[in-house]
Short mmCIF file of C-alpha atoms in Angstrom, two decimals:
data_model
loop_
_atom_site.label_atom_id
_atom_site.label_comp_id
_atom_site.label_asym_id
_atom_site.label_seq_id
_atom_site.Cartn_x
_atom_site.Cartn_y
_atom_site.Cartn_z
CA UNK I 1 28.52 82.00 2.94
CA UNK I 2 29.12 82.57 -0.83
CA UNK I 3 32.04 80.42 -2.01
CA UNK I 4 34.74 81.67 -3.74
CA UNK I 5 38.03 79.89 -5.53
CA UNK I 6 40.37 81.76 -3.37
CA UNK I 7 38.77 80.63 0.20
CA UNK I 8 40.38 77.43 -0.36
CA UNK I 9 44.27 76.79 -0.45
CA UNK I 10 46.22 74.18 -1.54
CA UNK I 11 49.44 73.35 0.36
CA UNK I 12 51.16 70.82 -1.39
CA UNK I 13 54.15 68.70 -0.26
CA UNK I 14 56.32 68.16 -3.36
CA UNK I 15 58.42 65.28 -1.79
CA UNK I 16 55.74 62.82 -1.19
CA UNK I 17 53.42 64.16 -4.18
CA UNK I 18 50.68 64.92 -1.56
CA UNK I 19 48.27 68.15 -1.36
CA UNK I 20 46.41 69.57 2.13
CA UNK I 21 44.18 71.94 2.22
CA UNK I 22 42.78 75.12 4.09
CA UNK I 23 39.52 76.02 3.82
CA UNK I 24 38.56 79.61 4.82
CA UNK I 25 34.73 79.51 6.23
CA UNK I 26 34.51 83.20 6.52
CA UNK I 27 33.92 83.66 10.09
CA UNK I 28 37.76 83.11 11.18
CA UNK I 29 37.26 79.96 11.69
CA UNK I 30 38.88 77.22 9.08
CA UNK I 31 38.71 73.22 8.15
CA UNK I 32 41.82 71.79 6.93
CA UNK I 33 41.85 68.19 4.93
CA UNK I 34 44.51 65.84 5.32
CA UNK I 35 46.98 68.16 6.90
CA UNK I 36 50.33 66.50 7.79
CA UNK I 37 52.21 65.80 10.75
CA UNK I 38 54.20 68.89 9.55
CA UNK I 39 52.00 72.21 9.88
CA UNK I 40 54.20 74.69 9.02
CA UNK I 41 53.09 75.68 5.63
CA UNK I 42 49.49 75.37 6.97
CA UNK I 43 50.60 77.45 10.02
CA UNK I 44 51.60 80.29 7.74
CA UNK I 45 48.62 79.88 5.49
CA UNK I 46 46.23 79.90 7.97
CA UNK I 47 48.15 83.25 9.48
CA UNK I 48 47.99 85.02 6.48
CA UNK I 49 44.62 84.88 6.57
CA UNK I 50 43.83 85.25 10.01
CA UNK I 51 42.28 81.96 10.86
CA UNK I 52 42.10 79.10 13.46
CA UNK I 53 41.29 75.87 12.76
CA UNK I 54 38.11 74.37 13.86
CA UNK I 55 37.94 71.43 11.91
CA UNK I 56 40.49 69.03 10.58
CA UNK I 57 39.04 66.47 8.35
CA UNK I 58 40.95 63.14 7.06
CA UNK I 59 39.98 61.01 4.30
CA UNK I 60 41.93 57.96 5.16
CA UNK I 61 44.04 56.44 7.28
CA UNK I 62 47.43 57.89 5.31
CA UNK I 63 50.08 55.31 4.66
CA UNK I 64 52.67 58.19 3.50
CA UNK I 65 52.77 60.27 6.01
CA UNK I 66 51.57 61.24 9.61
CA UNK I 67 48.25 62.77 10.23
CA UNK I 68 48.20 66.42 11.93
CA UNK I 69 44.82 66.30 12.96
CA UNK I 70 45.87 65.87 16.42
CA UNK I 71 48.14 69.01 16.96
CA UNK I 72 45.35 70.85 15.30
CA UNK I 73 42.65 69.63 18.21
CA UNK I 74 45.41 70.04 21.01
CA UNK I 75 46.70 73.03 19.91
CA UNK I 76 43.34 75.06 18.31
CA UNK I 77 40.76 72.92 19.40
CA UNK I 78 40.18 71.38 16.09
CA UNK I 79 37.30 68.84 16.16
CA UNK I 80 38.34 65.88 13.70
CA UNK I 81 36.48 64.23 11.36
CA UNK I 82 36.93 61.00 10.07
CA UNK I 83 35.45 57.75 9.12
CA UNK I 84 33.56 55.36 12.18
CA UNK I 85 35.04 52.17 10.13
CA UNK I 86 38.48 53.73 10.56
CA UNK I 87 38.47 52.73 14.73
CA UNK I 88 40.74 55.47 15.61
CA UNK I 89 41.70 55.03 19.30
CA UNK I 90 41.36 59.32 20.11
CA UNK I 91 39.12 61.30 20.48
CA UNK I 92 36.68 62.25 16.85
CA UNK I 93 33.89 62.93 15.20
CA UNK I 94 33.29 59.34 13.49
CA UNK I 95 31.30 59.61 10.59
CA UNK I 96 29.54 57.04 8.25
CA UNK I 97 28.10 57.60 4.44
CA UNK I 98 25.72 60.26 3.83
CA UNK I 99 26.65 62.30 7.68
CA UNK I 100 27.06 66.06 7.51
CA UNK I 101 28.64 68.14 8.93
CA UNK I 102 27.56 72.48 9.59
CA UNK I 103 30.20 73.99 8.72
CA UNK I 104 28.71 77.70 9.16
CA UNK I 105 27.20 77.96 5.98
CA UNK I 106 28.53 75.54 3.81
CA UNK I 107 28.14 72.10 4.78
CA UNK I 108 30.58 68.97 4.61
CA UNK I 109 28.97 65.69 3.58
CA UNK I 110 30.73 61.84 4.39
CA UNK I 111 30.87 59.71 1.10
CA UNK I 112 32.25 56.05 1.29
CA UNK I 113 34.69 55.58 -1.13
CA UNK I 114 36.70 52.55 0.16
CA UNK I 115 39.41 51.25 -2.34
CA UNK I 116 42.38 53.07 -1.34
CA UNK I 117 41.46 51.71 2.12
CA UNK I 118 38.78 50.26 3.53
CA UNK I 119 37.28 53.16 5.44
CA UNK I 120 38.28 55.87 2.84
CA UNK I 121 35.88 58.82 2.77
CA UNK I 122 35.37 61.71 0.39
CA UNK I 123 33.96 64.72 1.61
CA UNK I 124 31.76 66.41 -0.72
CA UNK I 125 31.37 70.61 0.30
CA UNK I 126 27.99 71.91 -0.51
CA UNK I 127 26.82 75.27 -0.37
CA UNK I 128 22.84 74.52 0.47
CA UNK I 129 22.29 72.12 -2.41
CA UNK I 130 24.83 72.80 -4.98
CA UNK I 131 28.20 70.64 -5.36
CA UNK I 132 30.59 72.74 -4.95
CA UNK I 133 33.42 70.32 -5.17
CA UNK I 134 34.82 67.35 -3.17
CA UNK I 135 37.80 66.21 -0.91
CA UNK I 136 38.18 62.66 -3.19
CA UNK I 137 41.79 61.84 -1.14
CA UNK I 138 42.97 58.56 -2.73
CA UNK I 139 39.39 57.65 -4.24
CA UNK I 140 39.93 60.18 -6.89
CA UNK I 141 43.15 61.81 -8.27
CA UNK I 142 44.02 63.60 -11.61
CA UNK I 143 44.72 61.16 -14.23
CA UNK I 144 44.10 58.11 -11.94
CA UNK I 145 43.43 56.49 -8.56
CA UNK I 146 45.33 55.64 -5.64
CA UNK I 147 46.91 51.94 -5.25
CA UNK I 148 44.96 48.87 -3.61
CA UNK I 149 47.44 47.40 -2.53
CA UNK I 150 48.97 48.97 0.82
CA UNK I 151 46.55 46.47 3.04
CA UNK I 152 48.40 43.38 1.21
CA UNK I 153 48.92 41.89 -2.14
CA UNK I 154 46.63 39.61 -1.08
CA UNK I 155 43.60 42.34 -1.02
CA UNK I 156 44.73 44.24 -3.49
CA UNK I 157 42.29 42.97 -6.31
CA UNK I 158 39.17 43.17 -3.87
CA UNK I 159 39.99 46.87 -3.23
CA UNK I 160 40.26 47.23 -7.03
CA UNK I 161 36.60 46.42 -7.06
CA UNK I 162 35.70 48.73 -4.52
CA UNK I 163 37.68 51.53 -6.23
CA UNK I 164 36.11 50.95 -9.55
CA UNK I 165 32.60 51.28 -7.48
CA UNK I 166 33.56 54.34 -5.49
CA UNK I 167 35.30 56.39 -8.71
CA UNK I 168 31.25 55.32 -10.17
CA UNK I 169 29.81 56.90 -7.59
CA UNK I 170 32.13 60.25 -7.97
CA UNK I 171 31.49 60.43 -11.59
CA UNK I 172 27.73 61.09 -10.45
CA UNK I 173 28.39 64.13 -9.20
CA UNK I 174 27.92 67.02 -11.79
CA UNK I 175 30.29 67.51 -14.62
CA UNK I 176 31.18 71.30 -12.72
CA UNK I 177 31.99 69.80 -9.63
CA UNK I 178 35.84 70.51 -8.16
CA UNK I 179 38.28 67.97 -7.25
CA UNK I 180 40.03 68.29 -4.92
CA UNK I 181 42.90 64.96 -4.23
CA UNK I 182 45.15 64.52 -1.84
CA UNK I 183 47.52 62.43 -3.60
CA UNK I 184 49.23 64.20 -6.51
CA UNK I 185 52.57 63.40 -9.20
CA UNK I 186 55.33 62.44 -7.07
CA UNK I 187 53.14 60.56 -4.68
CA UNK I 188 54.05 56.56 -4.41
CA UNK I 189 50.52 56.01 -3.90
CA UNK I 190 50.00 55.66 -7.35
CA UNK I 191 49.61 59.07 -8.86
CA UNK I 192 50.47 59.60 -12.83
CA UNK I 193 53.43 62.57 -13.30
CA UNK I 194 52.01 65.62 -14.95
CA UNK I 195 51.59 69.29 -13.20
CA UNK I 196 48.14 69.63 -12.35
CA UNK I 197 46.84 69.02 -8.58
CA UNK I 198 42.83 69.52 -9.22
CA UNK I 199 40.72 68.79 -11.67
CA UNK I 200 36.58 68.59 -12.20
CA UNK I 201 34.36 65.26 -12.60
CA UNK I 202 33.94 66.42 -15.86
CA UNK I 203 37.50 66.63 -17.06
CA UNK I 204 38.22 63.48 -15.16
CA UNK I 205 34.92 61.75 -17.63
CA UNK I 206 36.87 62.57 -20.90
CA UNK I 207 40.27 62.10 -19.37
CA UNK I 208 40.74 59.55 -16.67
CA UNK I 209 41.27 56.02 -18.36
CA UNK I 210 40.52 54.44 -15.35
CA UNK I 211 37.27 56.56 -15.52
CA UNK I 212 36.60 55.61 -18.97
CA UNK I 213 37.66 51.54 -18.24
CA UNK I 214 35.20 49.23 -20.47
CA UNK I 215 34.21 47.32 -17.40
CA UNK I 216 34.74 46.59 -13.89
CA UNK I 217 37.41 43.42 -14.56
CA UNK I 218 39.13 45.45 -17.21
CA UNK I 219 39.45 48.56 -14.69
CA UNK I 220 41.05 46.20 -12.25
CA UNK I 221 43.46 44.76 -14.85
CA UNK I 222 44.77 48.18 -15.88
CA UNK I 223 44.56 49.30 -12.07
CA UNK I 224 46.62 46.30 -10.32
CA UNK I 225 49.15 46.30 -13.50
CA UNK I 226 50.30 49.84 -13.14
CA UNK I 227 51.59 49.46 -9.41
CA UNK I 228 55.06 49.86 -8.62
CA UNK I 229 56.84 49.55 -5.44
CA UNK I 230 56.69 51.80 -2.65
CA UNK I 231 58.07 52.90 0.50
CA UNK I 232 58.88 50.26 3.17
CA UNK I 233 57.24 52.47 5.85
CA UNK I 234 54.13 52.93 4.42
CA UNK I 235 53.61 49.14 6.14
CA UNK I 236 54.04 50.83 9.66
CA UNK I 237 52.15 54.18 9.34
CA UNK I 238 48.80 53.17 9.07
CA UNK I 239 48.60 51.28 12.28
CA UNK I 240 50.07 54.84 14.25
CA UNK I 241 47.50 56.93 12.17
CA UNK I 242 44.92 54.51 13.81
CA UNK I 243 46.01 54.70 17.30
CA UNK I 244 47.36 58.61 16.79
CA UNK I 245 50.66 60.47 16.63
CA UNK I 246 52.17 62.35 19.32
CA UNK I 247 51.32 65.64 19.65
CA UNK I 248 54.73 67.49 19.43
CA UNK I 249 55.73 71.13 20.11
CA UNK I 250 58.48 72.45 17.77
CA UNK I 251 61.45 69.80 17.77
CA UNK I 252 65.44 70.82 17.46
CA UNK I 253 68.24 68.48 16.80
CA UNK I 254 70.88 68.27 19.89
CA UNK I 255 74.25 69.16 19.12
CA UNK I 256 76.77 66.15 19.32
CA UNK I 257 80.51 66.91 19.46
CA UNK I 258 82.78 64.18 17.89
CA UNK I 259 83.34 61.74 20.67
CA UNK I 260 79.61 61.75 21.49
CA UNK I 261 78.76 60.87 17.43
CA UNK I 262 81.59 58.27 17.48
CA UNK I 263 79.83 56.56 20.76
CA UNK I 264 77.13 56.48 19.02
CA UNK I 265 78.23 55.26 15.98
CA UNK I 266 79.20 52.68 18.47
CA UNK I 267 75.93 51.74 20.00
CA UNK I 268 74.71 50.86 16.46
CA UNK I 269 73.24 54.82 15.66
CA UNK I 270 72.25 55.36 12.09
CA UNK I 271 74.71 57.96 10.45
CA UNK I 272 72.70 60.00 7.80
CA UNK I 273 74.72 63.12 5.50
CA UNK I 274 72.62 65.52 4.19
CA UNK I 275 74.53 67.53 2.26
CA UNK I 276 74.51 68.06 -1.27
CA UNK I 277 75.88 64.85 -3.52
CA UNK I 278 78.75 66.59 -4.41
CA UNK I 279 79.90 67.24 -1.28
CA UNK I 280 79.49 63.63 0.09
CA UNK I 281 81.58 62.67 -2.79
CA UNK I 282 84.44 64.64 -1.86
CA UNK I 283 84.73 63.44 1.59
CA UNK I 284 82.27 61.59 3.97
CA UNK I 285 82.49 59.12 7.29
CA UNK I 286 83.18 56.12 7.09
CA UNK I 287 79.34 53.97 7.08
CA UNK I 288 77.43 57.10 6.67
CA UNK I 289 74.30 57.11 3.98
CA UNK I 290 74.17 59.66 1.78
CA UNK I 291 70.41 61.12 1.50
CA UNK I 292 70.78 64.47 0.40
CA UNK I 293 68.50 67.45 2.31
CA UNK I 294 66.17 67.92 -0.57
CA UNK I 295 62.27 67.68 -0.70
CA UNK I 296 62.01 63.86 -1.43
CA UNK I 297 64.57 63.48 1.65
CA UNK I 298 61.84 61.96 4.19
CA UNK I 299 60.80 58.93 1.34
CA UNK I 300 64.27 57.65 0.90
CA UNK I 301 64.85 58.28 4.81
CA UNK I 302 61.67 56.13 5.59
CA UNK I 303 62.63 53.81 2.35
CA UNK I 304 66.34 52.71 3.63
CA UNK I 305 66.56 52.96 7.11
CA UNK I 306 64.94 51.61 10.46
CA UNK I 307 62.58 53.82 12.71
CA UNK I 308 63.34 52.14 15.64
CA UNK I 309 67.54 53.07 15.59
CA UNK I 310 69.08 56.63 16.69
CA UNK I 311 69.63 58.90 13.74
CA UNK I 312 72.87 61.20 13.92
CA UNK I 313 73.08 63.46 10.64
CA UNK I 314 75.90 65.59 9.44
CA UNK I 315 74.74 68.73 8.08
CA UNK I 316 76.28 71.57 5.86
CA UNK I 317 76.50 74.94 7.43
CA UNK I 318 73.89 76.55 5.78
CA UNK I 319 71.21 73.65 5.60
CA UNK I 320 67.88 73.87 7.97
CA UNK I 321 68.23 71.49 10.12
CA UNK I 322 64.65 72.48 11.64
CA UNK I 323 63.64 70.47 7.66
CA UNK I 324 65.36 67.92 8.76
CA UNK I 325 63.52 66.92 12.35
CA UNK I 326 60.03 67.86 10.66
CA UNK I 327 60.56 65.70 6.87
CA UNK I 328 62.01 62.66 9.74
CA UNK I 329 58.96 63.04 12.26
CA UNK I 330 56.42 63.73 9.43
CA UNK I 331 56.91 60.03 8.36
CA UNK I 332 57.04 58.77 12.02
CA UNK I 333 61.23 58.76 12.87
CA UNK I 334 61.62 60.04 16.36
CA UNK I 335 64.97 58.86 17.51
CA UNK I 336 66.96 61.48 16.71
CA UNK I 337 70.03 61.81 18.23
CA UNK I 338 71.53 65.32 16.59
CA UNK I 339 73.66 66.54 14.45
CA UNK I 340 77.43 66.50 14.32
CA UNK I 341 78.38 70.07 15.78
CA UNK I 342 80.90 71.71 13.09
CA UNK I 343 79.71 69.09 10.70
CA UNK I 344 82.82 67.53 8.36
CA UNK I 345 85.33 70.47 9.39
CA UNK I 346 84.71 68.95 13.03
CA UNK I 347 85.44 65.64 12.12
CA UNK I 348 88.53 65.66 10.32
CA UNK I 349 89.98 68.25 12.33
CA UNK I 350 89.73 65.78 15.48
CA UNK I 351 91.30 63.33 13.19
CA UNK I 352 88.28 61.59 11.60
CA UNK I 353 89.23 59.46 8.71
CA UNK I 354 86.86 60.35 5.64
CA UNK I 355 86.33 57.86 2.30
CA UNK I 356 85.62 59.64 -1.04
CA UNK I 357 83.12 58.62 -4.48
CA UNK I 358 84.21 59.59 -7.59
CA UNK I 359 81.61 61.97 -9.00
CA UNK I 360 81.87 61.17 -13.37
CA UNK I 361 80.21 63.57 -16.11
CA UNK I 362 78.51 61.44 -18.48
CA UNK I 363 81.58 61.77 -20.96
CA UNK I 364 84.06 59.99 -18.56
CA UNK I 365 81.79 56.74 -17.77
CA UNK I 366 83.60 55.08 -21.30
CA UNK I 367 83.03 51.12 -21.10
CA UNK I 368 82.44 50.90 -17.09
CA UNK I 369 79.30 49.05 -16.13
CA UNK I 370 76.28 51.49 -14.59
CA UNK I 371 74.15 50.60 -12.06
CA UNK I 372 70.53 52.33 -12.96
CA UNK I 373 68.84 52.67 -9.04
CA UNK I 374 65.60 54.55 -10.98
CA UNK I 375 62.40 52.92 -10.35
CA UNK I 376 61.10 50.66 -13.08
CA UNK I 377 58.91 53.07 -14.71
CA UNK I 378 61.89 55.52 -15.24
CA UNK I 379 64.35 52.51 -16.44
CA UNK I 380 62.06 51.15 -19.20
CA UNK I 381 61.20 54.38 -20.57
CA UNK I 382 64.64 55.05 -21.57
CA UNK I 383 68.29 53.61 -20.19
CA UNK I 384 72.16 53.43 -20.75
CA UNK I 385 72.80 50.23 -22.86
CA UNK I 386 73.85 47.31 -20.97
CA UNK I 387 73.08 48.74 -17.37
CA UNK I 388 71.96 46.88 -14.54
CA UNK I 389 68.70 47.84 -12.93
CA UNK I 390 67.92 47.41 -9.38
CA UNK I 391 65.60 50.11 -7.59
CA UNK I 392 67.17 52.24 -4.75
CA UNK I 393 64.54 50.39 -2.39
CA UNK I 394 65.70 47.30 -3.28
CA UNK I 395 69.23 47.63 -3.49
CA UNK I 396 70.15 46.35 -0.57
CA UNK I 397 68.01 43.06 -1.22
CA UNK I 398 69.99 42.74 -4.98
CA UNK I 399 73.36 43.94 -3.79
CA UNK I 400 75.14 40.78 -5.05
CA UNK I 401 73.86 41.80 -8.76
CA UNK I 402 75.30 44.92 -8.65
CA UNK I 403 78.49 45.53 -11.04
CA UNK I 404 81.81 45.67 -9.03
CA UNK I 405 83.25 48.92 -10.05
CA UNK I 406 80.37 50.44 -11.16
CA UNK I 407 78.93 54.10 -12.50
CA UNK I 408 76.10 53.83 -10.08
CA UNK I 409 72.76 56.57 -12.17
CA UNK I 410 69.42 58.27 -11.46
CA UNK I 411 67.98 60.95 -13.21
CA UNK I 412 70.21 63.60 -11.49
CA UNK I 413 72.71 62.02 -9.26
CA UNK I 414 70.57 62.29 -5.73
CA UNK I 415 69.76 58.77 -5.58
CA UNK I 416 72.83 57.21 -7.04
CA UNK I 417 75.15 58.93 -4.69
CA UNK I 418 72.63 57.60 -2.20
CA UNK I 419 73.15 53.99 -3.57
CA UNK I 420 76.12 54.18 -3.65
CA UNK I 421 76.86 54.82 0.10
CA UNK I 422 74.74 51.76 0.81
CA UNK I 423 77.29 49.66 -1.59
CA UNK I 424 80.39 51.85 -0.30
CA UNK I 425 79.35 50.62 3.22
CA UNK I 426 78.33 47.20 2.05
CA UNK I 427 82.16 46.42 1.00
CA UNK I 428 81.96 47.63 -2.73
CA UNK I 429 84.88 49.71 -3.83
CA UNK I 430 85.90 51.48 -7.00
CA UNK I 431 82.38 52.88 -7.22
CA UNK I 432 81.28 55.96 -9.27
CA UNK I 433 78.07 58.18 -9.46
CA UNK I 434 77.44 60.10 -12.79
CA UNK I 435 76.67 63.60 -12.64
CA UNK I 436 73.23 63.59 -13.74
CA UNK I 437 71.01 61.54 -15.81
CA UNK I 438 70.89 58.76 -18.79
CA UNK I 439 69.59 61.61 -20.80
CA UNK I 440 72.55 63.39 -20.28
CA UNK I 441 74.62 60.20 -21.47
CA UNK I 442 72.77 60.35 -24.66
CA UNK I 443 73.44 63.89 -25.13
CA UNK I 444 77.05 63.78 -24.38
CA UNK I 445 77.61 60.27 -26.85
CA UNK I 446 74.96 60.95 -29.32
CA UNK I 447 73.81 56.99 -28.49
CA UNK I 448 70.41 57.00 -28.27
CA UNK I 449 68.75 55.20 -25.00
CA UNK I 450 67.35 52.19 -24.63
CA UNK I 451 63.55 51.06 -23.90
CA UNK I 452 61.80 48.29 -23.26
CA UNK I 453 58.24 47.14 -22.55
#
């Protein structure tokens, strides 16, 4: 078939920085490439254009989210592809370095790239003998590569090594080639902010310093010293990817009336309020964790709580709660109990005691101590004066060092109401959340902010 730009889409997932994609092979027939758990924007894509999906193709066994290549082969007969070194315990295609696979006319070919894992592939799409471009996953993103690190600190540096050998390889391919990465700004995995989602081998050659690194040893310096933290359930998905989600039909959240979300609240359930910061502010229950219904909502869901407790989530009245189940089971949470029926209206009007947070404007925070809950790339690029800094992920570790009476800040107030629900619940009282960022400090003072190296 002749190729054209617009038979392939990108889907991407702005909460967890990650891109899928849908390749149209002419015939009504499609491959998608590291589709997620949650199909729904593929669903529609692939409607649009009236296609099924014969082939569902994954570069790696995903830390960040779950795979969806197994609804695709139960639901449209999908035959997966994926690597032989990956052991996945259902049925696949395995492929090793160098296998191809007929696509119809354009042909899919396995490259080992191991780094990001061990049994990372690329997929390089030729039509006949020209490159055409190539699937590069984690091996391969704009600006960068993925992190080494998610099999252990302890491997990190070896898989440094093999990334600097596998981005080699890559930068053989000719300088027209597409790229075409599934990780993307926003993702933990390691991905540089900045807007673009695809790139060429020969942008990546004059752009990429990692491409550009003087050696091997100094690649792996520059690589292992730009990793920040990430997601405490990126140490469970792997091992499910392996073994293979559930295939799932279209979930709902039961409706709990009060008594049944105080019971349990009882029994030890999770309670989870996804409405807007503001709104948690003005009145919440008692315990529950603010994580606002917003496209990063499934990394601080899988970043702060257990997947092995009931979830019960309060709602607003005109919030999907359909977003909800899928950004929860896309990341591999599948206890969930419901959602309170009538939401807070319910609550209080059967008597439910509510706690507040004082939401400040960035002119009303005076000589109060602030908590900064940004990640450490954020904080030393600029800060308030004198704040504290513990990331969101680890505030629970650092609570002690947290200011008593604090102005708890992100960059827009999300994450700092979310913060501080965790300290509200933890005992901590007097708390405040500004109403949006340092930058908006600056502005309102005329201080500048504060950096560090």
């Amino acid at each position: 078939m002749a190729f054209a730009d617009d038979h392939l889409t990108p889907l991407v997932d702005e909460g967890l920085g990650n891109s899928s994609y849908l390749l149209d092979l002419g015939d009504g027939r499609a491959l998608a490439v590291d589709a997620s758990r949650d199909l729904r924007a593929l669903r529609r894509a692939a409607e649009r254009r009236g296609l099924t999906i014969a082939y569902a193709a994954d570069t790696h066994l995903h830390a960040d989210f779950l795979t969806g290549a197994l609804q695709l082969a139960a639901d449209d007969g999908a035959r997966v592809l994926a690597s032989a070194s990956g052991r996945r315990a259902f049925p696949h295609t395995p492929l090793a370095d160098g296998d191809e696979t007929d696509l119809g006319g354009l042909t899919l070919r396995a490259l080992a790239t191991p780094g990001h894992t061990d049994e990372h592939l690329s997929f390089l799409l030729l039509d006949g003998a020209r490159e055409l471009g190539v699937f590069t996953g984690g091996s391969l993103i704009v600006g960068s590569v993925a992190r080494t690190d998610l099999l252990g600190a302890g491997r990190a540096e070896e898989l440094a090594h093999a990334q600097y050998r596998s981005l080699k390889r890559l930068a053989e391919l000719p300088d027209a080639t597409a790229v075409w990465p599934t990780h993307g700004a926003g993702s933990f995995c390691s991905a540089p902010p900045g807007a673009d989602r695809t790139t060429t081998i020969g942008a990546q050659k004059r752009t990429n310093a990692l491409l550009v690194a003087s050696d091997e040893d100094d690649f792996v310096r520059e690589l292992l010293g730009s990793l920040g933290s990430y997601p405490a359930y990126f140490d469970r998905l792997g091992e499910i990817n392996r073994r293979g989600p559930t295939v799932i039909g279209s979930p709902t959240l039961a409706t709990l009336p009060v008594a049944e979300v105080r019971t349990l609240l009882g029994q030890g359930a999770q309670l989870i309020d996804v409405r807007p910061a503001a709104d948690f502010a003005d009145g919440h229950i008692p315990g529950a964790i603010s994580i606002p219904l917003r496209a990063q909502f499934a990394t601080w869901l899988g970043w702060l709580l257990p997947d092995d407790t009931p979830l019960v989530f309060v709602a607003g009245p005109e919030q999907n709660l359909a977003d909800i189940a899928w950004q929860a089971l896309k990341i591999g949470y599948e206890r969930l109990a419901g959602h309170l029926d009538g939401g807070m209206a319910a609550w209080t009007a059967e008597g439910g005691r509510q706690e507040s947070i004082e939401l400040v404007t960035a002119d009303r925070i005076a000589d109060r101590p602030v908590l900064d809950v940004r990640q450490t790339a954020e904080h030393t690029s600029g800060h308030i004066a004198g704040s504290v800094h513990i990331e969101l992920g680890r505030l629970m570790e650092f609570s002690d060092q947290a200011p008593r009476s604090a102005v708890v800040a992100c960059g827009h107030g999300e994450r700092a109401m979310t913060a501080a629900s965790l300290l509200q619940r933890a005992g901590h009282q007097d708390l405040a959340v500004l109403d949006g960022g340092p930058a908006d400090w600056s502005k309102a003072t005329g201080r500048p902010l504060e950096k560090t190296a």
